[in-house]
Structures are given as C-alpha cells and as structure tokens.
mmCIF file of C-alpha atoms in Angstrom:
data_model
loop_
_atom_site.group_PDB
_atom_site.id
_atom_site.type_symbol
_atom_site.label_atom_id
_atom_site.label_comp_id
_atom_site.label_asym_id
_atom_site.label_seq_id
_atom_site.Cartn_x
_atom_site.Cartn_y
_atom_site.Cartn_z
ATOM 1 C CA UNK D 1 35.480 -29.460 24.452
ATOM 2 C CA UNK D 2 38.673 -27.399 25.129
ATOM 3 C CA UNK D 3 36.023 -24.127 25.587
ATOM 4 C CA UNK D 4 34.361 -26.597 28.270
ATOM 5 C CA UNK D 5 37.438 -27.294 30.616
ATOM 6 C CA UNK D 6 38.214 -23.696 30.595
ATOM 7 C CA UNK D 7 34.876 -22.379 31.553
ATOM 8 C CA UNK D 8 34.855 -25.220 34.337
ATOM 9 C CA UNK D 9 38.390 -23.939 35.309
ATOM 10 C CA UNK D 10 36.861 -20.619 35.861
ATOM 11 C CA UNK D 11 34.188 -21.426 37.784
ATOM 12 C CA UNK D 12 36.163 -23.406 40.365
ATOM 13 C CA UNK D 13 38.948 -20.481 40.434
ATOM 14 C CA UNK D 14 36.084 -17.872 40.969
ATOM 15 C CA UNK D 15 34.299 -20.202 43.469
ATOM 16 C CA UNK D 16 37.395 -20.927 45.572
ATOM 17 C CA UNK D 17 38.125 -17.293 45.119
ATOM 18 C CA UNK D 18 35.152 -15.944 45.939
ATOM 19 C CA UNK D 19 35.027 -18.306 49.112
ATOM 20 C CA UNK D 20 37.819 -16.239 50.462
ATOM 21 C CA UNK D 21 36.542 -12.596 49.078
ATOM 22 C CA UNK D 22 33.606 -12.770 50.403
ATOM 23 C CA UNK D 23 31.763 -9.913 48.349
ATOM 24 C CA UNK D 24 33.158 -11.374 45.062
ATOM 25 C CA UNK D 25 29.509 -13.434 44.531
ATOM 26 C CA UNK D 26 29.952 -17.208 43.288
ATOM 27 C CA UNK D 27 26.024 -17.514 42.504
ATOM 28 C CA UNK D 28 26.362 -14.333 40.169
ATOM 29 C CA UNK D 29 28.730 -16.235 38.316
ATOM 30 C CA UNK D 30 27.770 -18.953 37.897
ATOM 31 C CA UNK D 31 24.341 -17.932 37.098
ATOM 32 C CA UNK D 32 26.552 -15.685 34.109
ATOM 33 C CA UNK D 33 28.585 -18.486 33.060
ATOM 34 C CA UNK D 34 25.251 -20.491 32.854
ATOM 35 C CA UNK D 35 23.745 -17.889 29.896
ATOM 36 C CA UNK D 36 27.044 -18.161 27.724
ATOM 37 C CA UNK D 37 28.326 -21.228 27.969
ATOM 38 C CA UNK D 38 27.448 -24.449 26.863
ATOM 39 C CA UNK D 39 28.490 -26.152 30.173
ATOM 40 C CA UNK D 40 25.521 -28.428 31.270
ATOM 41 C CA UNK D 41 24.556 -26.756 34.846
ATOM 42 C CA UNK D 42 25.663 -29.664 36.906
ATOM 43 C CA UNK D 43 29.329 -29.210 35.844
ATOM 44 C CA UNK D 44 29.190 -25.826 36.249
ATOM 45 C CA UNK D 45 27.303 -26.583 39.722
ATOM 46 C CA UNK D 46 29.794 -29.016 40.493
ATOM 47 C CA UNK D 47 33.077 -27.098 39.927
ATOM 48 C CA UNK D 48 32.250 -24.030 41.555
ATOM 49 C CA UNK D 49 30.928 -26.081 44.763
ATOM 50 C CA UNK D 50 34.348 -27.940 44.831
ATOM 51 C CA UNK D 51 36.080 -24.356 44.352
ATOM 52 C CA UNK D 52 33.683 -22.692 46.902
ATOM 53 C CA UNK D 53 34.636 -25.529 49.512
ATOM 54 C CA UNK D 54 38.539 -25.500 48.500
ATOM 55 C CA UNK D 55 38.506 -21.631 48.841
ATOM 56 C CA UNK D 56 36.405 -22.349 52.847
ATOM 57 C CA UNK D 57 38.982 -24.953 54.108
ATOM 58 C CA UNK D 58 41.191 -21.823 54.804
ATOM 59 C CA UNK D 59 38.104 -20.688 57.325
ATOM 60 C CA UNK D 60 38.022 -24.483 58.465
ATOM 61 C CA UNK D 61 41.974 -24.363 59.397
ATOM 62 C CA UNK D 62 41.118 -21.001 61.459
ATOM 63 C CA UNK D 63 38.768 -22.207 63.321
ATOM 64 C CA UNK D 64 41.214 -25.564 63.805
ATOM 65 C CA UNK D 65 43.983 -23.264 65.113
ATOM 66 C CA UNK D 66 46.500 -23.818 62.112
ATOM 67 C CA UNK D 67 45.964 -20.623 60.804
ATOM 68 C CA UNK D 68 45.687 -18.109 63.367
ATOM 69 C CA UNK D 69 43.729 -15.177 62.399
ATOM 70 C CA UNK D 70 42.257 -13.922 65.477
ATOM 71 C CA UNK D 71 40.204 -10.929 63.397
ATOM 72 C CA UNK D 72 37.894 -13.728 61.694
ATOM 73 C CA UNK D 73 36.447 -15.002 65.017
ATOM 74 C CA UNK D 74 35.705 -11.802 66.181
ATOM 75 C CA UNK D 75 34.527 -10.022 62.825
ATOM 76 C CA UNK D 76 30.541 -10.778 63.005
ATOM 77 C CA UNK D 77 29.063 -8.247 65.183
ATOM 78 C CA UNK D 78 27.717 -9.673 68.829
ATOM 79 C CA UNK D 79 23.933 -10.619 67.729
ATOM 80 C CA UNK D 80 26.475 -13.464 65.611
ATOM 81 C CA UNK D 81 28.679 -13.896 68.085
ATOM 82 C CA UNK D 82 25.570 -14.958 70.359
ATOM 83 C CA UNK D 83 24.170 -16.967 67.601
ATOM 84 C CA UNK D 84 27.315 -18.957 66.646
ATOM 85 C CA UNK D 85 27.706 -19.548 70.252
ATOM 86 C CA UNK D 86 24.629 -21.290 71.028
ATOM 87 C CA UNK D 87 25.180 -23.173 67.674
ATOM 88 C CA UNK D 88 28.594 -24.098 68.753
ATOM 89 C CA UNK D 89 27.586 -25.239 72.429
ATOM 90 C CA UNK D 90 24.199 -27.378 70.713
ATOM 91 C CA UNK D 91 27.350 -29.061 68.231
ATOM 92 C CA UNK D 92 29.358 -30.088 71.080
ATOM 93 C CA UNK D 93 26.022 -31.843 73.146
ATOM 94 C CA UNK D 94 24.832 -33.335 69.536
ATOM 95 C CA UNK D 95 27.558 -36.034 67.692
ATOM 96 C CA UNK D 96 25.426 -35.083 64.559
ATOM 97 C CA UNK D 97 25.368 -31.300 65.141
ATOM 98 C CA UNK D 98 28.173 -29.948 62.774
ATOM 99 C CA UNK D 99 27.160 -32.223 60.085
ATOM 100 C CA UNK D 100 23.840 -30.961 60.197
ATOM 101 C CA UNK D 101 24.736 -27.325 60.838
ATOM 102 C CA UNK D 102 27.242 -27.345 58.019
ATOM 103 C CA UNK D 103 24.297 -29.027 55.340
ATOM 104 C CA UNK D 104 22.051 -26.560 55.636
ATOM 105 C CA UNK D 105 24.242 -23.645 56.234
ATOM 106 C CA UNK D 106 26.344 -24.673 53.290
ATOM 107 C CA UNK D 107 23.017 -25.611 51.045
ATOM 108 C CA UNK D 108 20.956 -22.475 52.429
ATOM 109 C CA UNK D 109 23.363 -19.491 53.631
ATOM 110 C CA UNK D 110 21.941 -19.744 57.196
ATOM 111 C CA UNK D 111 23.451 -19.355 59.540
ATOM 112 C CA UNK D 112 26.457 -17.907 57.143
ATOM 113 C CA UNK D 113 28.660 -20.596 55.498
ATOM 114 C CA UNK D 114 32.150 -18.145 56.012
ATOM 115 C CA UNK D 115 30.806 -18.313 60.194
ATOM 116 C CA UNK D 116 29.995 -21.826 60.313
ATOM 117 C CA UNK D 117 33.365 -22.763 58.350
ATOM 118 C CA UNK D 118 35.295 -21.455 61.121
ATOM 119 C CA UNK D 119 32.706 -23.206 63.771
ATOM 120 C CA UNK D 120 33.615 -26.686 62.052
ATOM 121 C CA UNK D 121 36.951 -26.116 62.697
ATOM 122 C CA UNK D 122 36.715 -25.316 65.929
ATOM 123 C CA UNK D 123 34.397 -27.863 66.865
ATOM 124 C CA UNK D 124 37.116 -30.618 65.494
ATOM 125 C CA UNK D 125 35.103 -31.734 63.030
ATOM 126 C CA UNK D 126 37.203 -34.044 60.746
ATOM 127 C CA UNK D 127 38.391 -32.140 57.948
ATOM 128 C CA UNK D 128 37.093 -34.733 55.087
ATOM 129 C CA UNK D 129 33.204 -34.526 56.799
ATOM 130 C CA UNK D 130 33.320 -30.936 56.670
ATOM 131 C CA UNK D 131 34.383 -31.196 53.043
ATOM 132 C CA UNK D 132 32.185 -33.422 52.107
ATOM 133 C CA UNK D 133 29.178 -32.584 53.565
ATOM 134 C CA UNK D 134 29.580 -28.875 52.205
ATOM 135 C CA UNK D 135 30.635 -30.131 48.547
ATOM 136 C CA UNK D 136 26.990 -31.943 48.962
ATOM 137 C CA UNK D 137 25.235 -28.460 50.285
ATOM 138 C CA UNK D 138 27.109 -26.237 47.719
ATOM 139 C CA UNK D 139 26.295 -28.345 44.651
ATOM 140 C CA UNK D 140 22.849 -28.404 45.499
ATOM 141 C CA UNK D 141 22.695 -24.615 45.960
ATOM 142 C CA UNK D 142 24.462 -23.523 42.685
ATOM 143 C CA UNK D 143 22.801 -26.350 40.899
ATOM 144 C CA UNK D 144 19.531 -24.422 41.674
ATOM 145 C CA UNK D 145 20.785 -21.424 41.040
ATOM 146 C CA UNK D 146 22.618 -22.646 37.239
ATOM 147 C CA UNK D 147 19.261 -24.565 36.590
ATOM 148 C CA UNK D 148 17.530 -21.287 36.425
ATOM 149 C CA UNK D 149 18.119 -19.604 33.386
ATOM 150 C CA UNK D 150 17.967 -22.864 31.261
ATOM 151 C CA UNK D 151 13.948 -23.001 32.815
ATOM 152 C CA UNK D 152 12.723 -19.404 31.836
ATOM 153 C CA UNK D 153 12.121 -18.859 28.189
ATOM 154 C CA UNK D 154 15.110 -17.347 25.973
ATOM 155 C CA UNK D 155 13.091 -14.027 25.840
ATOM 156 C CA UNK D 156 13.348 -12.960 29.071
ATOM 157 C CA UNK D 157 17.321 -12.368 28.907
ATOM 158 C CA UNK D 158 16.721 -11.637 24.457
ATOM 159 C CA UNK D 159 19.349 -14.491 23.732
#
C-alpha cells in the first residue's frame, strides 16, 4: 500500500505542478502512471484533479486581485482576449454563468481552464464554488483519460 500513497502523492504534485507550468502535461501523466501502477484510475483521477485545481487557485487569486500579475491577463493573444471578454460580460448578466463556464471548461479544455481560472476570479466567484465545481470537471476528465489504457487490450502497449 506504501507504493500506492506515493504514486498518488505524485500525481497530485505533478497535477498541481503542472497547473502552474502549463506545458508540463497532467493527462500524459497520468495516462503513464495509469500503465505502471496499480492505482485504480479513480484515485489516480482523483488526486491529480485535486492537484490540478490546488496548482489553478494561484490563477483564481490573479484574477481576484491578491496576486497581481498583470502579464497573465494580457498573455492570450486578442482573438482570446475577445473571447474571454464576451464570456466574462455573459457571467456577470447570468448568476449561473461561472459555474457553468468553469464545468465545462474545467471538464473539456474549452474555453482554456488556465483563462477561465483567472475569469473566476475576476468575476468574484466564491473561491470554494470555483474549487469545487473544477475538482468535479477535472476528475471527470482524467478519469477518462486513466480509464483508457485499462479498456484496450495489454497488446497494444506489449505489457
């Protein structure tokens, strides 16, 4: 079992990590740790989507104001701008609107999960919704994606 808690331990470190460096990919690990571990997928699903949203609360507190890192609002070129504009000003006329936004953008990529992050913060949405919500939309995403290898026969990766 002591194997187990390590290899969740990684997962959420590389999650959380990989929440903040963004080209560091969580679903590539997880996916890995899936083929060599004996973790059942939901743990492995479940500690790298409470990593991944541990590692995104820094975007949340940007987008909040605490931490102020002007260069991550402005980063996505202006098509995104645009986009997370109009998404923004359909949040503010919708009570509903960042909770939905932040499901499927935090279950599907789209619009990107490091953008909309920062847009729940700076659409006040309460800290614990934004957490929640995205723990929800994360561990459905990398349960999918750990789920995979354990439904394709053993030849196709020769374990």
């Amino acid at each position: 079992m002591g194997a187990d808690w390590w290899s969740l331990a990684a997962a959420f470190g590389y999650c959380a990590l990989s929440a903040v460096v963004m080209v560091l990919p969580a679903e590539a690990y997880l996916v890995g740790a899936a083929l060599v571990t004996d973790v059942p997928p939901l743990w492995l699903a479940l500690a790298g989507a409470i990593g991944q949203v541990a590692g995104k609360m820094l975007s949340y507190l940007v987008g909040r104001g605490v931490l102020d890192v002007a260069r991550w609002r402005a980063r996505p070129n202006k098509r995104w701008r645009e986009r997370m504009r109009r998404i923004e000003e359909w949040c503010t006329r919708h009570a509903w609107g960042p909770l939905a936004v932040t499901g499927v953008s935090a279950f599907a990529g789209v619009p990107p999960y490091a953008l909309v992050a920062v847009l729940a913060g700076s659409v006040r949405m309460r800290w614990w919704s934004f957490a929640a919500i995205s723990i929800v939309g994360r561990f459905g995403r990398f349960w999918a994606v750990v789920s995979i290898p354990h439904l394709l026969p053993d030849v196709l990766f020769g374990l």
